Amino acid sequence: MRTAVGALGVLLLGYGVVLLSDGGQYVDVAIWLAGAVALHDGVVAPLVLAAGLLLTALRASRTVRGALIVAGALTVVALPVLLRPGTPNNPSVLPLDYPRNWALALVAVAALAAALHLVRWLQARFRAREGSWTKSRT
């Protein structure tokens, strides 16, 4: 299965290179890739690491760090639309309310992280009760 997925990835990568070479947009793509690396390494990763260090005292630190990573990735993907103020000349280019949808996605990530933490907390509590019940029976 891994080989098939890897082969598919290589084929898609080759297709992307063919599309890139037809358009002659090497400089634009290189600038975009350099910006993405700089944004990740200079902003997103340090923020996630700092938040992880601050949250190590909390029992939910793994869940919170995971949610922050997902929120950071969503934000990086949404940045071009969020930083472009005003309405475009062609309304079909950006037909949706992207800032609102980005905020809703962040709320969904927070809600899912809270639900995951609650489930883990309930499981731990159930295991602790089950352990104390079996100890009292013996």
JSON list of C-alpha atoms in Angstrom, two decimals:
[
{"chain": "A", "resi": 1, "resn": "MET", "atom": "CA", "xyz": [0.00, 0.00, 0.00]},
{"chain": "A", "resi": 2, "resn": "ARG", "atom": "CA", "xyz": [2.82, 2.41, 0.87]},
{"chain": "A", "resi": 3, "resn": "THR", "atom": "CA", "xyz": [4.49, 1.72, -2.46]},
{"chain": "A", "resi": 4, "resn": "ALA", "atom": "CA", "xyz": [1.29, 2.47, -4.37]},
{"chain": "A", "resi": 5, "resn": "VAL", "atom": "CA", "xyz": [0.68, 5.71, -2.47]},
{"chain": "A", "resi": 6, "resn": "GLY", "atom": "CA", "xyz": [4.34, 6.69, -2.91]},
{"chain": "A", "resi": 7, "resn": "ALA", "atom": "CA", "xyz": [4.17, 5.99, -6.63]},
{"chain": "A", "resi": 8, "resn": "LEU", "atom": "CA", "xyz": [1.00, 8.06, -6.90]},
{"chain": "A", "resi": 9, "resn": "GLY", "atom": "CA", "xyz": [2.73, 10.90, -5.06]},
{"chain": "A", "resi": 10, "resn": "VAL", "atom": "CA", "xyz": [5.71, 10.76, -7.42]},
{"chain": "A", "resi": 11, "resn": "LEU", "atom": "CA", "xyz": [3.37, 10.81, -10.43]},
{"chain": "A", "resi": 12, "resn": "LEU", "atom": "CA", "xyz": [1.50, 13.83, -9.06]},
{"chain": "A", "resi": 13, "resn": "LEU", "atom": "CA", "xyz": [4.80, 15.55, -8.32]},
{"chain": "A", "resi": 14, "resn": "GLY", "atom": "CA", "xyz": [5.90, 14.94, -11.90]},
{"chain": "A", "resi": 15, "resn": "TYR", "atom": "CA", "xyz": [2.61, 16.30, -13.18]},
{"chain": "A", "resi": 16, "resn": "GLY", "atom": "CA", "xyz": [3.12, 19.42, -11.07]},
{"chain": "A", "resi": 17, "resn": "VAL", "atom": "CA", "xyz": [6.62, 19.90, -12.49]},
{"chain": "A", "resi": 18, "resn": "VAL", "atom": "CA", "xyz": [5.22, 19.59, -16.04]},
{"chain": "A", "resi": 19, "resn": "LEU", "atom": "CA", "xyz": [2.54, 22.20, -15.26]},
{"chain": "A", "resi": 20, "resn": "LEU", "atom": "CA", "xyz": [5.12, 24.47, -13.68]},
{"chain": "A", "resi": 21, "resn": "SER", "atom": "CA", "xyz": [7.48, 24.22, -16.65]},
{"chain": "A", "resi": 22, "resn": "ASP", "atom": "CA", "xyz": [4.69, 25.07, -19.10]},
{"chain": "A", "resi": 23, "resn": "GLY", "atom": "CA", "xyz": [3.86, 28.31, -17.29]},
{"chain": "A", "resi": 24, "resn": "GLY", "atom": "CA", "xyz": [7.43, 29.41, -16.63]},
{"chain": "A", "resi": 25, "resn": "GLN", "atom": "CA", "xyz": [6.58, 30.48, -13.08]},
{"chain": "A", "resi": 26, "resn": "TYR", "atom": "CA", "xyz": [9.74, 29.21, -11.41]},
{"chain": "A", "resi": 27, "resn": "VAL", "atom": "CA", "xyz": [10.55, 32.49, -9.70]},
{"chain": "A", "resi": 28, "resn": "ASP", "atom": "CA", "xyz": [7.03, 32.95, -8.32]},
{"chain": "A", "resi": 29, "resn": "VAL", "atom": "CA", "xyz": [6.94, 29.39, -6.99]},
{"chain": "A", "resi": 30, "resn": "ALA", "atom": "CA", "xyz": [10.43, 29.73, -5.47]},
{"chain": "A", "resi": 31, "resn": "ILE", "atom": "CA", "xyz": [9.39, 32.97, -3.71]},
{"chain": "A", "resi": 32, "resn": "TRP", "atom": "CA", "xyz": [6.20, 31.34, -2.44]},
{"chain": "A", "resi": 33, "resn": "LEU", "atom": "CA", "xyz": [8.08, 28.29, -1.15]},
{"chain": "A", "resi": 34, "resn": "ALA", "atom": "CA", "xyz": [10.74, 30.45, 0.54]},
{"chain": "A", "resi": 35, "resn": "GLY", "atom": "CA", "xyz": [7.99, 32.52, 2.16]},
{"chain": "A", "resi": 36, "resn": "ALA", "atom": "CA", "xyz": [6.20, 29.39, 3.37]},
{"chain": "A", "resi": 37, "resn": "VAL", "atom": "CA", "xyz": [9.39, 28.00, 4.92]},
{"chain": "A", "resi": 38, "resn": "ALA", "atom": "CA", "xyz": [10.24, 31.35, 6.53]},
{"chain": "A", "resi": 39, "resn": "LEU", "atom": "CA", "xyz": [6.72, 31.73, 7.89]},
{"chain": "A", "resi": 40, "resn": "HIS", "atom": "CA", "xyz": [6.70, 28.22, 9.31]},
{"chain": "A", "resi": 41, "resn": "ASP", "atom": "CA", "xyz": [10.20, 28.29, 10.79]},
{"chain": "A", "resi": 42, "resn": "GLY", "atom": "CA", "xyz": [10.10, 31.92, 11.90]},
{"chain": "A", "resi": 43, "resn": "VAL", "atom": "CA", "xyz": [6.54, 32.28, 13.20]},
{"chain": "A", "resi": 44, "resn": "VAL", "atom": "CA", "xyz": [4.42, 29.14, 13.47]},
{"chain": "A", "resi": 45, "resn": "ALA", "atom": "CA", "xyz": [6.99, 26.72, 14.93]},
{"chain": "A", "resi": 46, "resn": "PRO", "atom": "CA", "xyz": [8.29, 29.12, 17.61]},
{"chain": "A", "resi": 47, "resn": "LEU", "atom": "CA", "xyz": [4.74, 30.02, 18.64]},
{"chain": "A", "resi": 48, "resn": "VAL", "atom": "CA", "xyz": [3.74, 26.37, 18.96]},
{"chain": "A", "resi": 49, "resn": "LEU", "atom": "CA", "xyz": [6.92, 25.57, 20.90]},
{"chain": "A", "resi": 50, "resn": "ALA", "atom": "CA", "xyz": [6.43, 28.54, 23.23]},
{"chain": "A", "resi": 51, "resn": "ALA", "atom": "CA", "xyz": [2.81, 27.60, 23.83]},
{"chain": "A", "resi": 52, "resn": "GLY", "atom": "CA", "xyz": [3.86, 24.01, 24.47]},
{"chain": "A", "resi": 53, "resn": "LEU", "atom": "CA", "xyz": [6.41, 25.13, 27.04]},
{"chain": "A", "resi": 54, "resn": "LEU", "atom": "CA", "xyz": [3.86, 27.33, 28.76]},
{"chain": "A", "resi": 55, "resn": "LEU", "atom": "CA", "xyz": [1.24, 24.58, 28.76]},
{"chain": "A", "resi": 56, "resn": "THR", "atom": "CA", "xyz": [3.40, 21.74, 30.09]},
{"chain": "A", "resi": 57, "resn": "ALA", "atom": "CA", "xyz": [1.91, 22.20, 33.54]},
{"chain": "A", "resi": 58, "resn": "LEU", "atom": "CA", "xyz": [-1.58, 21.48, 32.21]},
{"chain": "A", "resi": 59, "resn": "ARG", "atom": "CA", "xyz": [-2.74, 17.92, 31.85]},
{"chain": "A", "resi": 60, "resn": "ALA", "atom": "CA", "xyz": [-4.17, 18.81, 28.42]},
{"chain": "A", "resi": 61, "resn": "SER", "atom": "CA", "xyz": [-0.85, 19.95, 26.99]},
{"chain": "A", "resi": 62, "resn": "ARG", "atom": "CA", "xyz": [-0.72, 17.30, 24.23]},
{"chain": "A", "resi": 63, "resn": "THR", "atom": "CA", "xyz": [-4.24, 18.07, 23.13]},
{"chain": "A", "resi": 64, "resn": "VAL", "atom": "CA", "xyz": [-3.71, 21.81, 23.27]},
{"chain": "A", "resi": 65, "resn": "ARG", "atom": "CA", "xyz": [-0.42, 21.60, 21.36]},
{"chain": "A", "resi": 66, "resn": "GLY", "atom": "CA", "xyz": [-2.08, 19.47, 18.69]},
{"chain": "A", "resi": 67, "resn": "ALA", "atom": "CA", "xyz": [-4.93, 21.96, 18.39]},
{"chain": "A", "resi": 68, "resn": "LEU", "atom": "CA", "xyz": [-2.44, 24.83, 18.14]},
{"chain": "A", "resi": 69, "resn": "ILE", "atom": "CA", "xyz": [-0.56, 23.05, 15.36]},
{"chain": "A", "resi": 70, "resn": "VAL", "atom": "CA", "xyz": [-3.78, 22.54, 13.41]},
{"chain": "A", "resi": 71, "resn": "ALA", "atom": "CA", "xyz": [-4.88, 26.14, 14.07]},
{"chain": "A", "resi": 72, "resn": "GLY", "atom": "CA", "xyz": [-1.49, 27.40, 12.91]},
{"chain": "A", "resi": 73, "resn": "ALA", "atom": "CA", "xyz": [-1.70, 25.37, 9.71]},
{"chain": "A", "resi": 74, "resn": "LEU", "atom": "CA", "xyz": [-5.23, 26.64, 9.04]},
{"chain": "A", "resi": 75, "resn": "THR", "atom": "CA", "xyz": [-4.05, 30.19, 9.61]},
{"chain": "A", "resi": 76, "resn": "VAL", "atom": "CA", "xyz": [-1.09, 29.83, 7.27]},
{"chain": "A", "resi": 77, "resn": "VAL", "atom": "CA", "xyz": [-3.36, 28.47, 4.56]},
{"chain": "A", "resi": 78, "resn": "ALA", "atom": "CA", "xyz": [-5.87, 31.28, 5.10]},
{"chain": "A", "resi": 79, "resn": "LEU", "atom": "CA", "xyz": [-3.33, 34.12, 5.32]},
{"chain": "A", "resi": 80, "resn": "PRO", "atom": "CA", "xyz": [-3.41, 35.13, 1.64]},
{"chain": "A", "resi": 81, "resn": "VAL", "atom": "CA", "xyz": [-7.16, 35.63, 1.78]},
{"chain": "A", "resi": 82, "resn": "LEU", "atom": "CA", "xyz": [-7.13, 37.18, 5.26]},
{"chain": "A", "resi": 83, "resn": "LEU", "atom": "CA", "xyz": [-4.43, 39.72, 4.37]},
{"chain": "A", "resi": 84, "resn": "ARG", "atom": "CA", "xyz": [-6.06, 40.79, 1.10]},
{"chain": "A", "resi": 85, "resn": "PRO", "atom": "CA", "xyz": [-8.51, 43.51, 2.19]},
{"chain": "A", "resi": 86, "resn": "GLY", "atom": "CA", "xyz": [-11.47, 44.66, 0.18]},
{"chain": "A", "resi": 87, "resn": "THR", "atom": "CA", "xyz": [-13.49, 42.92, -2.46]},
{"chain": "A", "resi": 88, "resn": "PRO", "atom": "CA", "xyz": [-11.85, 41.58, -5.63]},
{"chain": "A", "resi": 89, "resn": "ASN", "atom": "CA", "xyz": [-12.68, 43.00, -9.04]},
{"chain": "A", "resi": 90, "resn": "ASN", "atom": "CA", "xyz": [-14.18, 39.67, -10.03]},
{"chain": "A", "resi": 91, "resn": "PRO", "atom": "CA", "xyz": [-16.62, 38.53, -7.29]},
{"chain": "A", "resi": 92, "resn": "SER", "atom": "CA", "xyz": [-16.37, 34.90, -8.42]},
{"chain": "A", "resi": 93, "resn": "VAL", "atom": "CA", "xyz": [-12.68, 34.79, -7.43]},
{"chain": "A", "resi": 94, "resn": "LEU", "atom": "CA", "xyz": [-13.44, 34.83, -3.68]},
{"chain": "A", "resi": 95, "resn": "PRO", "atom": "CA", "xyz": [-17.16, 34.09, -3.47]},
{"chain": "A", "resi": 96, "resn": "LEU", "atom": "CA", "xyz": [-17.29, 33.11, 0.21]},
{"chain": "A", "resi": 97, "resn": "ASP", "atom": "CA", "xyz": [-16.76, 34.91, 3.50]},
{"chain": "A", "resi": 98, "resn": "TYR", "atom": "CA", "xyz": [-13.29, 33.49, 4.14]},
{"chain": "A", "resi": 99, "resn": "PRO", "atom": "CA", "xyz": [-12.48, 35.32, 7.40]},
{"chain": "A", "resi": 100, "resn": "ARG", "atom": "CA", "xyz": [-15.73, 34.03, 8.93]},
{"chain": "A", "resi": 101, "resn": "ASN", "atom": "CA", "xyz": [-15.09, 30.51, 7.65]},
{"chain": "A", "resi": 102, "resn": "TRP", "atom": "CA", "xyz": [-11.53, 30.61, 9.01]},
{"chain": "A", "resi": 103, "resn": "ALA", "atom": "CA", "xyz": [-12.87, 31.66, 12.41]},
{"chain": "A", "resi": 104, "resn": "LEU", "atom": "CA", "xyz": [-15.47, 28.87, 12.29]},
{"chain": "A", "resi": 105, "resn": "ALA", "atom": "CA", "xyz": [-12.75, 26.36, 11.46]},
{"chain": "A", "resi": 106, "resn": "LEU", "atom": "CA", "xyz": [-10.72, 27.56, 14.47]},
{"chain": "A", "resi": 107, "resn": "VAL", "atom": "CA", "xyz": [-13.80, 27.23, 16.68]},
{"chain": "A", "resi": 108, "resn": "ALA", "atom": "CA", "xyz": [-14.31, 23.69, 15.36]},
{"chain": "A", "resi": 109, "resn": "VAL", "atom": "CA", "xyz": [-10.68, 22.81, 16.14]},
{"chain": "A", "resi": 110, "resn": "ALA", "atom": "CA", "xyz": [-11.06, 24.19, 19.68]},
{"chain": "A", "resi": 111, "resn": "ALA", "atom": "CA", "xyz": [-14.34, 22.31, 20.19]},
{"chain": "A", "resi": 112, "resn": "LEU", "atom": "CA", "xyz": [-12.86, 19.04, 18.94]},
{"chain": "A", "resi": 113, "resn": "ALA", "atom": "CA", "xyz": [-9.79, 19.49, 21.14]},
{"chain": "A", "resi": 114, "resn": "ALA", "atom": "CA", "xyz": [-12.01, 20.15, 24.17]},
{"chain": "A", "resi": 115, "resn": "ALA", "atom": "CA", "xyz": [-14.14, 17.09, 23.36]},
{"chain": "A", "resi": 116, "resn": "LEU", "atom": "CA", "xyz": [-11.02, 14.93, 22.97]},
{"chain": "A", "resi": 117, "resn": "HIS", "atom": "CA", "xyz": [-9.69, 16.16, 26.30]},
{"chain": "A", "resi": 118, "resn": "LEU", "atom": "CA", "xyz": [-13.03, 15.45, 27.96]},
{"chain": "A", "resi": 119, "resn": "VAL", "atom": "CA", "xyz": [-13.11, 11.90, 26.56]},
{"chain": "A", "resi": 120, "resn": "ARG", "atom": "CA", "xyz": [-9.54, 11.25, 27.74]},
{"chain": "A", "resi": 121, "resn": "TRP", "atom": "CA", "xyz": [-10.36, 12.66, 31.18]},
{"chain": "A", "resi": 122, "resn": "LEU", "atom": "CA", "xyz": [-13.48, 10.51, 31.47]},
{"chain": "A", "resi": 123, "resn": "GLN", "atom": "CA", "xyz": [-11.54, 7.41, 30.39]},
{"chain": "A", "resi": 124, "resn": "ALA", "atom": "CA", "xyz": [-8.84, 8.07, 32.98]},
{"chain": "A", "resi": 125, "resn": "ARG", "atom": "CA", "xyz": [-11.45, 8.63, 35.66]},
{"chain": "A", "resi": 126, "resn": "PHE", "atom": "CA", "xyz": [-13.28, 5.44, 34.71]},
{"chain": "A", "resi": 127, "resn": "ARG", "atom": "CA", "xyz": [-10.03, 3.45, 34.79]},
{"chain": "A", "resi": 128, "resn": "ALA", "atom": "CA", "xyz": [-9.17, 4.91, 38.21]},
{"chain": "A", "resi": 129, "resn": "ARG", "atom": "CA", "xyz": [-12.60, 3.96, 39.58]},
{"chain": "A", "resi": 130, "resn": "GLU", "atom": "CA", "xyz": [-12.41, 0.53, 38.03]},
{"chain": "A", "resi": 131, "resn": "GLY", "atom": "CA", "xyz": [-8.99, -0.02, 39.58]},
{"chain": "A", "resi": 132, "resn": "SER", "atom": "CA", "xyz": [-10.12, 1.07, 43.03]},
{"chain": "A", "resi": 133, "resn": "TRP", "atom": "CA", "xyz": [-13.24, -1.11, 42.76]},
{"chain": "A", "resi": 134, "resn": "THR", "atom": "CA", "xyz": [-11.25, -4.23, 41.86]},
{"chain": "A", "resi": 135, "resn": "LYS", "atom": "CA", "xyz": [-8.77, -3.55, 44.68]},
{"chain": "A", "resi": 136, "resn": "SER", "atom": "CA", "xyz": [-11.57, -3.29, 47.25]},
{"chain": "A", "resi": 137, "resn": "ARG", "atom": "CA", "xyz": [-13.09, -6.60, 46.06]},
{"chain": "A", "resi": 138, "resn": "THR", "atom": "CA", "xyz": [-9.90, -8.60, 46.61]}
]
